[in-house]
XYZ file of C-alpha atoms in Angstrom:
675
model
C -126.057 -51.662 63.276
C -129.181 -49.951 61.944
C -129.975 -46.446 63.139
C -133.404 -44.879 62.656
C -133.001 -41.113 62.352
C -136.518 -40.535 63.718
C -135.575 -42.621 66.739
C -132.277 -40.748 67.063
C -134.122 -37.409 67.237
C -135.943 -38.655 70.341
C -132.637 -38.351 72.215
C -130.693 -35.564 70.502
C -131.822 -32.617 68.371
C -128.686 -32.417 66.234
C -130.170 -30.105 63.571
C -128.125 -31.595 60.711
C -129.434 -32.887 57.405
C -128.976 -36.557 56.575
C -125.962 -36.023 54.334
C -124.068 -33.986 56.925
C -124.948 -36.435 59.697
C -123.673 -39.371 57.628
C -120.455 -37.509 56.879
C -119.861 -36.570 60.526
C -120.470 -40.114 61.771
C -118.100 -41.512 59.155
C -115.417 -38.995 60.116
C -115.923 -40.027 63.755
C -115.059 -43.641 62.941
C -118.551 -45.081 62.331
C -118.718 -45.620 58.608
C -122.117 -45.458 56.913
C -122.415 -48.557 54.735
C -125.908 -47.922 53.441
C -128.937 -45.641 53.613
C -132.555 -46.716 53.129
C -136.027 -45.263 53.516
C -138.565 -47.178 55.607
C -142.085 -45.723 55.741
C -140.763 -42.166 55.580
C -137.963 -42.785 58.075
C -134.315 -42.628 56.979
C -132.241 -45.533 58.292
C -128.426 -45.667 58.349
C -126.540 -48.965 58.220
C -123.359 -48.398 60.243
C -120.160 -50.430 60.479
C -119.317 -50.598 64.198
C -115.846 -51.861 65.094
C -115.661 -54.743 67.643
C -114.198 -52.498 70.375
C -117.198 -50.132 70.313
C -119.988 -52.288 71.729
C -121.347 -49.116 73.341
C -122.403 -47.947 69.867
C -124.613 -50.987 69.269
C -127.564 -49.027 70.617
C -129.531 -45.953 69.637
C -128.627 -44.093 72.832
C -124.968 -45.013 72.391
C -124.975 -43.478 68.915
C -127.012 -40.535 70.183
C -124.252 -39.829 72.712
C -121.721 -39.737 69.863
C -123.924 -37.364 67.860
C -124.421 -35.211 70.965
C -120.651 -34.836 71.337
C -120.019 -34.236 67.623
C -122.634 -31.480 67.280
C -122.320 -30.213 70.876
C -126.015 -30.753 71.568
C -127.613 -31.994 74.804
C -128.461 -35.682 75.171
C -131.998 -36.450 76.361
C -132.137 -39.903 77.929
C -135.501 -41.472 78.820
C -136.814 -40.790 82.316
C -137.238 -44.134 84.039
C -139.740 -44.467 86.857
C -140.832 -47.811 88.303
C -142.928 -48.640 91.366
C -141.468 -50.247 94.430
C -141.339 -53.989 93.914
C -142.752 -56.170 96.740
C -140.337 -58.197 98.821
C -141.547 -61.498 97.331
C -138.451 -63.305 96.175
C -138.020 -65.200 92.914
C -135.608 -68.137 93.208
C -132.566 -67.481 90.990
C -129.159 -69.156 91.200
C -125.923 -69.088 89.197
C -123.739 -72.205 89.096
C -120.572 -70.265 88.195
C -120.289 -66.474 88.376
C -117.440 -66.630 85.829
C -120.095 -67.617 83.282
C -122.709 -65.121 84.470
C -121.700 -62.289 86.774
C -125.235 -60.939 87.292
C -128.781 -62.163 86.664
C -131.870 -60.093 87.480
C -135.384 -61.490 87.277
C -138.533 -59.416 87.754
C -141.922 -61.120 88.162
C -144.825 -59.225 86.579
C -148.337 -60.587 87.188
C -151.603 -59.882 85.424
C -150.253 -58.707 82.064
C -152.350 -58.531 78.912
C -150.622 -59.667 75.732
C -151.512 -57.544 72.726
C -150.048 -55.186 70.179
C -147.272 -52.799 71.117
C -147.795 -49.021 70.920
C -147.662 -47.686 67.365
C -144.507 -45.622 67.932
C -142.686 -48.711 69.174
C -143.743 -50.849 66.231
C -142.640 -48.227 63.717
C -139.258 -47.852 65.419
C -138.684 -51.607 65.362
C -139.772 -52.009 61.730
C -137.383 -49.234 60.734
C -134.411 -51.179 62.110
C -135.546 -54.476 60.599
C -137.290 -56.126 63.569
C -140.773 -57.576 63.009
C -143.292 -56.574 65.700
C -144.754 -59.620 67.494
C -146.492 -58.594 70.715
C -146.171 -55.867 73.285
C -144.052 -57.964 75.681
C -141.626 -59.252 73.056
C -141.501 -55.899 71.279
C -140.589 -54.113 74.506
C -137.572 -56.374 75.049
C -136.472 -55.768 71.446
C -137.105 -52.034 71.808
C -134.919 -51.865 74.932
C -132.273 -53.968 73.198
C -132.000 -51.447 70.369
C -132.367 -48.486 72.733
C -129.740 -49.399 75.349
C -127.863 -52.308 73.760
C -128.764 -54.628 76.669
C -130.446 -57.903 75.607
C -133.541 -58.916 77.586
C -135.901 -61.897 77.582
C -139.377 -62.643 78.948
C -140.471 -66.094 80.118
C -144.032 -67.229 80.668
C -143.607 -67.654 84.407
C -146.392 -70.233 84.704
C -144.466 -72.534 82.327
C -141.320 -72.490 84.463
C -141.135 -75.796 86.362
C -140.716 -75.087 90.041
C -141.025 -71.345 89.425
C -137.271 -70.971 89.584
C -134.286 -70.046 87.389
C -130.848 -71.629 87.375
C -127.995 -70.359 85.190
C -125.777 -73.367 84.492
C -123.904 -75.311 81.840
C -125.968 -77.682 79.742
C -125.758 -81.358 80.616
C -124.617 -83.854 78.030
C -127.543 -85.060 75.954
C -129.899 -82.207 76.870
C -131.924 -80.699 74.039
C -133.973 -77.564 73.568
C -136.470 -76.427 70.941
C -135.531 -72.787 70.359
C -137.876 -70.002 69.282
C -136.845 -70.447 65.642
C -138.423 -73.927 65.676
C -135.161 -75.894 65.600
C -134.345 -78.594 68.146
C -130.734 -78.225 69.248
C -128.568 -80.722 71.092
C -126.516 -79.184 73.882
C -123.322 -80.049 75.728
C -121.430 -78.636 78.746
C -119.730 -75.967 76.622
C -123.099 -74.193 76.260
C -124.530 -71.961 78.996
C -128.277 -72.328 79.517
C -131.082 -70.822 81.546
C -132.919 -73.711 83.200
C -135.906 -74.176 85.458
C -136.116 -76.988 88.004
C -136.243 -79.633 85.259
C -134.913 -78.563 81.824
C -133.236 -75.811 79.834
C -135.630 -73.019 78.911
C -133.208 -70.767 76.985
C -129.716 -70.743 75.527
C -128.099 -68.002 77.587
C -127.485 -64.800 75.677
C -128.583 -66.271 72.351
C -132.221 -67.409 72.126
C -135.128 -68.504 74.289
C -136.952 -71.823 74.190
C -140.401 -72.686 72.869
C -141.303 -74.373 76.155
C -141.580 -71.030 78.005
C -142.558 -68.789 75.082
C -144.906 -65.894 75.772
C -148.253 -66.354 74.002
C -151.711 -64.758 73.833
C -152.810 -66.571 77.032
C -149.785 -65.496 79.072
C -150.696 -63.711 82.313
C -147.524 -63.788 84.393
C -144.025 -63.203 83.046
C -140.470 -63.180 84.343
C -138.314 -60.421 82.842
C -134.652 -61.413 82.471
C -131.695 -59.011 82.352
C -128.208 -60.469 82.745
C -124.510 -60.140 82.077
C -122.908 -63.232 80.479
C -119.299 -64.067 79.661
C -118.650 -62.818 76.082
C -116.289 -65.674 75.210
C -118.774 -68.318 76.335
C -121.592 -66.775 74.306
C -119.459 -66.443 71.200
C -118.295 -70.049 71.358
C -121.810 -71.345 71.930
C -123.171 -69.296 69.018
C -120.469 -70.658 66.696
C -120.929 -74.218 67.937
C -124.697 -74.180 67.476
C -124.607 -72.155 64.268
C -127.081 -69.773 65.875
C -126.680 -66.009 65.959
C -129.061 -63.304 67.135
C -129.124 -59.597 67.915
C -128.593 -60.561 71.553
C -125.586 -62.817 70.959
C -124.044 -60.196 68.654
C -123.971 -57.749 71.557
C -123.015 -60.206 74.299
C -120.073 -61.421 72.194
C -118.642 -57.910 72.070
C -119.189 -57.199 75.750
C -122.157 -55.246 77.072
C -122.066 -52.562 79.745
C -122.520 -54.256 83.153
C -123.957 -51.002 84.503
C -126.786 -51.258 81.971
C -128.243 -54.519 83.296
C -130.382 -52.961 86.044
C -131.110 -49.745 84.121
C -132.478 -51.548 81.068
C -134.487 -53.932 83.260
C -136.181 -50.941 84.900
C -136.825 -49.349 81.505
C -138.487 -52.539 80.229
C -140.543 -52.877 83.416
C -141.769 -49.304 82.996
C -142.838 -49.929 79.382
C -144.497 -53.273 80.222
C -146.584 -51.739 82.994
C -147.605 -48.908 80.647
C -148.390 -51.148 77.661
C -149.433 -54.534 79.066
C -150.694 -53.572 82.496
C -150.180 -55.875 85.444
C -148.049 -55.251 88.482
C -144.503 -55.939 89.630
C -145.032 -58.825 92.054
C -141.507 -59.882 92.989
C -137.911 -60.027 91.973
C -134.763 -62.104 92.265
C -131.060 -61.491 91.898
C -127.975 -63.641 91.639
C -124.430 -62.405 91.266
C -123.131 -58.933 91.980
C -124.409 -55.567 90.789
C -121.080 -53.946 91.664
C -119.398 -52.522 88.579
C -115.616 -52.487 88.500
C -114.416 -48.934 88.167
C -112.340 -48.286 85.083
C -108.721 -47.258 85.495
C -108.180 -43.505 85.262
C -106.031 -42.286 82.379
C -104.187 -38.960 82.278
C -103.527 -37.001 79.102
C -102.017 -33.554 78.614
C -103.009 -30.731 76.327
C -99.580 -31.005 74.695
C -100.021 -34.731 74.000
C -103.295 -34.090 72.214
C -101.903 -31.247 70.110
C -98.724 -33.107 69.190
C -100.545 -36.284 68.170
C -103.272 -34.783 65.989
C -101.279 -31.864 64.610
C -103.426 -28.975 65.817
C -103.852 -26.976 68.984
C -106.984 -27.882 70.945
C -107.883 -25.745 73.935
C -107.894 -27.610 77.278
C -111.462 -26.456 77.895
C -112.600 -28.019 74.628
C -110.788 -31.270 75.411
C -112.534 -31.529 78.784
C -115.900 -30.700 77.241
C -115.513 -33.489 74.676
C -114.723 -36.000 77.415
C -117.736 -34.923 79.471
C -119.996 -35.204 76.424
C -118.807 -38.794 76.026
C -119.838 -39.476 79.647
C -116.266 -39.554 80.965
C -115.474 -38.315 84.472
C -112.947 -35.475 84.194
C -110.621 -34.052 86.845
C -107.741 -31.606 86.748
C -104.443 -32.981 88.028
C -100.881 -31.753 88.286
C -99.937 -34.079 85.427
C -102.762 -33.053 83.091
C -106.389 -34.007 82.540
C -107.344 -37.098 84.537
C -110.111 -39.041 82.836
C -112.113 -42.019 84.096
C -114.109 -43.672 81.286
C -117.553 -45.169 81.949
C -117.969 -48.923 82.304
C -119.253 -49.102 78.720
C -115.926 -47.837 77.332
C -113.560 -50.709 78.095
C -111.487 -49.720 75.049
C -110.065 -46.638 76.814
C -106.806 -47.711 78.467
C -103.992 -45.369 77.434
C -103.472 -41.644 76.734
C -103.417 -42.359 73.000
C -106.995 -43.672 73.304
C -108.078 -40.333 74.768
C -106.274 -38.488 71.976
C -108.247 -40.562 69.482
C -111.520 -39.590 71.172
C -110.694 -35.900 70.794
C -109.708 -36.351 67.144
C -112.872 -38.348 66.380
C -115.239 -35.815 67.860
C -113.466 -32.883 66.202
C -113.646 -34.826 62.947
C -110.667 -36.108 61.028
C -111.672 -33.896 58.103
C -111.344 -30.819 60.348
C -107.735 -31.514 61.281
C -105.581 -29.238 59.088
C -103.075 -30.788 56.724
C -99.442 -29.924 57.307
C -96.312 -30.953 55.473
C -93.866 -32.784 57.741
C -90.646 -30.989 58.561
C -87.788 -32.946 57.000
C -84.256 -32.180 58.063
C -81.209 -32.229 55.844
C -79.746 -35.260 57.552
C -79.927 -38.481 55.600
C -82.292 -41.181 56.786
C -80.388 -43.609 59.025
C -80.146 -47.138 57.763
C -82.229 -49.794 59.457
C -79.926 -52.717 60.182
C -82.726 -55.138 60.984
C -84.586 -54.378 57.769
C -81.370 -54.645 55.751
C -80.544 -58.052 57.239
C -84.104 -59.227 56.760
C -83.939 -58.253 53.096
C -80.532 -59.936 52.775
C -81.917 -63.203 54.137
C -84.852 -62.958 51.739
C -82.523 -62.375 48.774
C -80.310 -65.331 49.696
C -83.238 -67.716 50.094
C -84.784 -66.606 46.804
C -81.404 -66.984 45.079
C -81.311 -70.631 46.193
C -84.637 -71.311 44.498
C -86.946 -70.971 47.492
C -90.389 -69.353 47.336
C -91.566 -67.058 50.108
C -94.797 -67.784 51.946
C -96.871 -65.724 54.376
C -99.018 -67.244 57.119
C -101.157 -65.950 59.991
C -99.666 -65.460 63.465
C -103.036 -66.318 65.036
C -103.801 -70.028 64.936
C -106.159 -72.689 66.261
C -105.243 -74.231 69.622
C -106.060 -77.680 68.229
C -103.373 -77.259 65.554
C -100.788 -76.980 68.348
C -101.905 -80.343 69.688
C -101.755 -81.847 66.196
C -98.163 -80.603 65.959
C -97.275 -82.075 69.389
C -96.717 -78.619 70.832
C -97.805 -77.245 74.207
C -101.314 -75.853 73.744
C -101.724 -74.477 77.271
C -98.756 -72.164 77.924
C -99.485 -69.889 74.972
C -100.599 -66.283 74.528
C -104.357 -66.519 74.015
C -106.726 -63.880 72.675
C -109.241 -62.936 75.378
C -112.249 -62.776 73.051
C -111.273 -64.115 69.609
C -113.750 -63.600 66.790
C -112.859 -67.037 65.391
C -111.656 -70.303 66.936
C -109.238 -70.581 64.023
C -107.432 -67.511 65.354
C -107.519 -67.867 69.129
C -103.819 -68.063 70.127
C -100.543 -66.489 69.025
C -98.263 -69.073 67.452
C -95.377 -70.282 69.682
C -93.944 -71.994 66.591
C -94.519 -71.613 62.857
C -94.968 -75.368 62.326
C -98.790 -75.408 62.820
C -99.113 -72.509 60.348
C -96.860 -73.942 57.640
C -98.002 -77.560 57.482
C -101.480 -76.573 56.176
C -99.696 -74.621 53.417
C -97.712 -77.739 52.514
C -100.902 -79.831 52.514
C -102.714 -77.366 50.250
C -99.863 -77.355 47.732
C -99.588 -81.154 47.693
C -103.357 -81.562 47.284
C -103.173 -79.271 44.257
C -100.418 -81.263 42.601
C -97.406 -79.200 43.700
C -95.363 -81.819 45.549
C -91.824 -80.441 45.105
C -91.655 -77.578 47.586
C -88.874 -75.301 48.783
C -90.516 -72.610 50.910
C -89.405 -70.076 53.511
C -91.006 -67.451 55.710
C -89.776 -64.556 57.827
C -92.285 -64.238 60.656
C -92.708 -63.963 64.420
C -93.422 -66.420 67.196
C -94.640 -65.561 70.708
C -94.173 -66.855 74.231
C -96.924 -67.102 76.853
C -96.425 -63.417 77.808
C -96.819 -62.303 74.204
C -93.111 -61.463 73.817
C -92.202 -61.843 70.150
C -89.188 -63.364 68.449
C -88.458 -63.103 64.727
C -87.608 -66.383 63.026
C -86.660 -67.814 59.651
C -88.732 -70.900 58.830
C -87.909 -73.269 55.973
C -89.926 -76.181 54.567
C -88.766 -78.693 51.941
C -90.363 -81.813 50.474
C -90.568 -83.780 47.235
C -87.706 -83.866 44.730
C -84.575 -81.756 45.040
C -83.834 -79.118 42.438
C -81.575 -80.788 39.872
C -78.297 -79.167 38.900
C -75.826 -79.999 36.122
C -73.869 -82.438 38.289
C -76.828 -84.710 39.005
C -77.959 -87.113 36.300
C -80.964 -88.441 38.217
C -83.615 -86.709 40.252
C -83.519 -87.484 43.959
C -85.746 -86.663 46.931
C -84.710 -83.810 49.183
C -83.087 -84.743 52.467
C -82.021 -83.098 55.693
C -78.658 -82.150 54.173
C -80.398 -80.026 51.522
C -82.194 -78.199 54.300
C -79.052 -77.759 56.376
C -77.070 -76.563 53.361
C -79.615 -73.896 52.445
C -79.871 -72.747 56.047
C -76.113 -72.675 56.612
C -75.393 -70.840 53.369
C -77.927 -68.144 54.220
C -76.720 -67.603 57.779
C -73.027 -67.802 56.933
C -73.326 -65.347 54.048
C -74.982 -62.956 56.486
C -71.892 -63.179 58.687
C -72.653 -66.026 61.095
C -69.669 -68.249 60.320
C -69.297 -69.917 63.720
C -72.437 -72.046 63.570
C -72.563 -75.174 65.713
C -74.814 -78.190 65.224
C -75.840 -80.966 67.622
C -78.407 -83.760 67.580
C -81.554 -83.053 69.571
C -84.324 -85.345 70.753
C -87.457 -83.330 69.933
C -90.874 -84.956 69.566
C -91.692 -83.021 66.397
C -88.883 -84.778 64.499
C -88.261 -88.361 63.504
C -85.796 -90.211 65.738
C -82.184 -89.043 65.305
C -83.098 -86.487 62.637
C -83.468 -83.375 64.808
C -80.507 -80.982 64.911
C -80.047 -77.772 66.906
C -78.301 -74.706 65.484
C -76.275 -72.487 67.830
C -74.068 -69.419 67.573
C -71.803 -68.039 70.307
C -73.071 -70.736 72.659
C -76.727 -69.729 72.233
C -79.297 -71.960 70.567
C -81.071 -70.350 67.614
C -83.449 -73.164 66.767
C -83.546 -76.553 65.117
C -84.240 -78.460 61.925
C -85.052 -82.025 60.926
C -87.544 -84.428 59.368
C -91.072 -83.923 60.726
C -92.489 -86.974 62.497
C -94.906 -88.960 60.269
C -97.614 -88.914 62.963
C -97.655 -85.106 62.880
C -97.824 -85.112 59.091
C -100.763 -87.513 59.245
C -102.509 -85.255 61.778
C -102.361 -82.495 59.156
C -103.493 -84.725 56.301
C -100.047 -85.122 54.679
C -99.421 -88.712 53.571
C -96.579 -90.564 51.851
C -94.364 -87.467 51.868
C -91.304 -86.656 53.962
C -91.303 -83.011 55.066
C -88.149 -81.269 56.309
C -88.586 -78.212 58.504
C -86.338 -75.607 60.103
C -87.109 -72.779 62.504
C -84.250 -70.556 63.658
C -84.247 -67.215 65.418
C -82.814 -64.254 63.541
C -80.200 -63.006 66.067
C -79.815 -59.410 64.933
C -77.129 -58.570 67.501
C -74.957 -61.484 66.407
C -75.525 -60.578 62.770
C -74.414 -56.991 63.360
C -71.309 -58.122 65.219
C -70.402 -60.830 62.708
C -71.162 -58.760 59.632
C -68.184 -56.470 60.285
C -65.680 -58.576 58.399
C -62.292 -57.540 57.094
C -60.912 -58.528 53.744
C -57.876 -60.840 53.775
C -55.734 -61.188 50.687
C -56.061 -64.353 48.628
C -53.016 -66.570 48.378
C -51.153 -66.423 45.074
C -49.695 -69.894 45.639
C -51.304 -73.248 44.846
C -52.868 -75.328 47.584
C -52.659 -79.042 48.338
C -55.810 -81.100 48.969
C -55.920 -84.144 51.229
C -58.982 -86.347 51.771
C -59.414 -87.995 55.154
C -61.611 -91.110 55.371
C -62.419 -92.116 58.942
C -64.393 -94.824 60.706
C -65.682 -93.312 63.954
C -68.195 -94.333 66.643
C -71.723 -93.314 65.601
C -72.205 -91.116 68.661
C -69.288 -88.840 67.687
C -70.733 -85.699 66.024
C -69.284 -84.554 62.721
C -69.014 -81.044 64.165
C -66.615 -82.166 66.924
C -64.242 -83.709 64.374
C -64.398 -80.658 62.097
C -63.703 -78.369 65.065
C -60.617 -80.381 66.051
C -59.287 -80.353 62.479
C -59.606 -76.550 62.352
C -58.089 -76.163 65.804
C -55.119 -78.517 65.351
C -54.457 -78.013 61.632
C -52.149 -75.062 62.192
C -51.555 -72.006 60.006
C -51.224 -74.029 56.812
C -54.777 -75.426 56.972
C -57.039 -73.053 55.018
C -60.305 -74.932 54.589
C -62.196 -78.019 55.834
C -65.297 -79.441 54.153
C -67.425 -82.513 54.736
C -67.644 -84.826 51.710
C -69.827 -87.794 52.621
C -71.125 -90.216 55.217
C -71.095 -93.971 54.630
C -72.905 -96.779 56.436
C -72.343 -100.224 54.963
C -70.831 -103.677 55.133
C -67.242 -102.425 55.252
C -67.902 -100.310 58.344
C -67.844 -102.085 61.746
C -71.069 -102.231 63.729
C -71.639 -99.135 65.843
C -69.499 -96.968 63.587
C -69.940 -94.826 60.504
C -67.645 -93.670 57.735
C -66.953 -89.942 57.358
C -64.921 -88.298 54.616
C -63.406 -84.812 55.015
C -61.594 -82.733 52.407
C -58.717 -80.547 53.713
C -56.980 -77.716 51.851
C -53.417 -76.754 52.879
C -52.063 -73.475 51.520
C -49.482 -70.812 52.345
C -49.691 -67.091 51.615
C -45.943 -66.658 50.986
C -44.693 -69.824 49.265
C -45.575 -73.026 47.479
C -45.817 -75.871 49.974
C -43.691 -78.970 49.497
C -45.007 -82.496 49.775
C -42.947 -83.099 52.915
C -44.362 -79.995 54.667
C -47.943 -81.022 53.972
C -47.360 -84.666 54.932
C -45.760 -83.708 58.233
C -48.695 -81.502 59.271
C -51.274 -83.927 57.914
C -49.894 -87.032 59.641
C -49.653 -85.218 62.963
C -53.272 -84.139 62.598
C -54.439 -87.674 61.764
C -52.716 -89.026 64.849
C -54.539 -86.569 67.099
C -57.888 -87.384 65.484
C -57.524 -91.157 65.799
C -56.358 -90.942 69.408
C -58.999 -88.488 70.609
C -62.040 -89.994 68.841
C -60.995 -93.674 68.823
C -61.171 -93.485 65.035
C -59.456 -95.565 62.379
C -58.156 -94.408 59.015
C -59.893 -96.138 56.096
């Protein structure tokens, strides 16, 4: 945003030199990025944050300066004649796209040069003067922040305006000389036959004002910010108008700026107001009142601010202020949609006072030690365990593209969406980390790094925006070779499960349960859920090849896990007591079973632990076998069992008695056979 200091002085006599003014604006949250001199006028280039669309105008910035220096604000006096009852035909197809459209017909204008003061103001802020009519719309745009447009009324087919979506195949030659193809995602201003402007972005050549123009229609409207932003990105076309519409203009400024432009046109180009038209509603939704106390302000900024000064600051910023039993009740103007909570009002007070004027104070630190943060400690423990297993940590964005959800076969509708995202690549909060991590895998593979073991600690969100912290793991390529393996082998789902189980179990979650799951993101019969204390934490498996292809990953199997970090279960499970190690040797028995394929390994392991008695110390899974020696519909499973006593050396007969009893129960319950 460019600010001409000569133009600024038209509205507020602040009395400060340029250096002090720049410093005060920066301390109020509007950083000065550059200063230049244009024909004897000093011009500031300001960085305006997206939530402060009200400062994308000279009067908006003048109001800030008025509050900072406690000087009166002088707004232009607007006086327009009564407009005849002649009606201009204006219609809006969908008021969600355009809530208000005002059109004023002005007849008998003379197109020429704009007044000298107007031309110099526009040149100072980088706008080339064209003609009095066009310059007036640009002048009002920079003055009030409300975009305007003028049509040559005699070139409008049917003498009417319709605000609608473009039809497929329609084209328009815009004022920059480029023919653009439109589609129904683009909002247009049309006459009875064709589009004559791209709403909120740029007008068309077919109704351009020229030297022979005698009758014009002045447009002032309020368009949906999201629609304008998407159209601007789609068409690759940005303008001063679209920049402001994207950030949300003040609906109360539509009529005011239209009257201001009408006044200037009648003064500069002559003519008369011959008619008008309106579609939509001029009613402005009243902002929600917010209450803040004197104590809240003082506590938050670290200095005592008198209640009278607080109220004066709010009034200077055009807020409505009332005293209430609970504190100072403030109703922000329609231009300040960013004011929603008491902390926002505290920020306004701090900004106007100036952050550099808030005294520094050392925090009071008690003698008590800082309490430990269990969640942070567990998070760090998980990170250490994953790194110790050879994994690399990755960091991705929580905001993703909605199309990536569809590529990953995830629900793209019931998600938390950003109301007015600045980029389509960051329009929704991720309900899963899969769409964020697969592009990372693709990038690494494309750059020659095919053997990946990656993890991330991040958050996912439901449709209400409620967050859940998860551990995500991705593996592909060749497994890390250890001293026991003579040949390199590709990673598999057991590598993923082993890394996940070791991390969770070493954090205290020893009672993990696994079960097959039919999820469309995994290949058939490869998806597995992970649960603790009867509650599902997440799942892991081999990503479906169709999803990998959607993300440009070919000829590579990718294994993925996403499990919630259940802090409460971690805290409960982490309180473990030491039990003495046995001083006596143990006896190992291997059990080789042929069981029906639908019997989960976990069910067999659970029965062994449950029925093995006090002498059974440990159960581990050795291998799975599918081959010619196994009957159809069955699979071979091998378990290793350790029997051990804490007070004696076990005899062969003791172990055999317990072991044979256990085998009998297993074969009977699971219809298994001993191999």
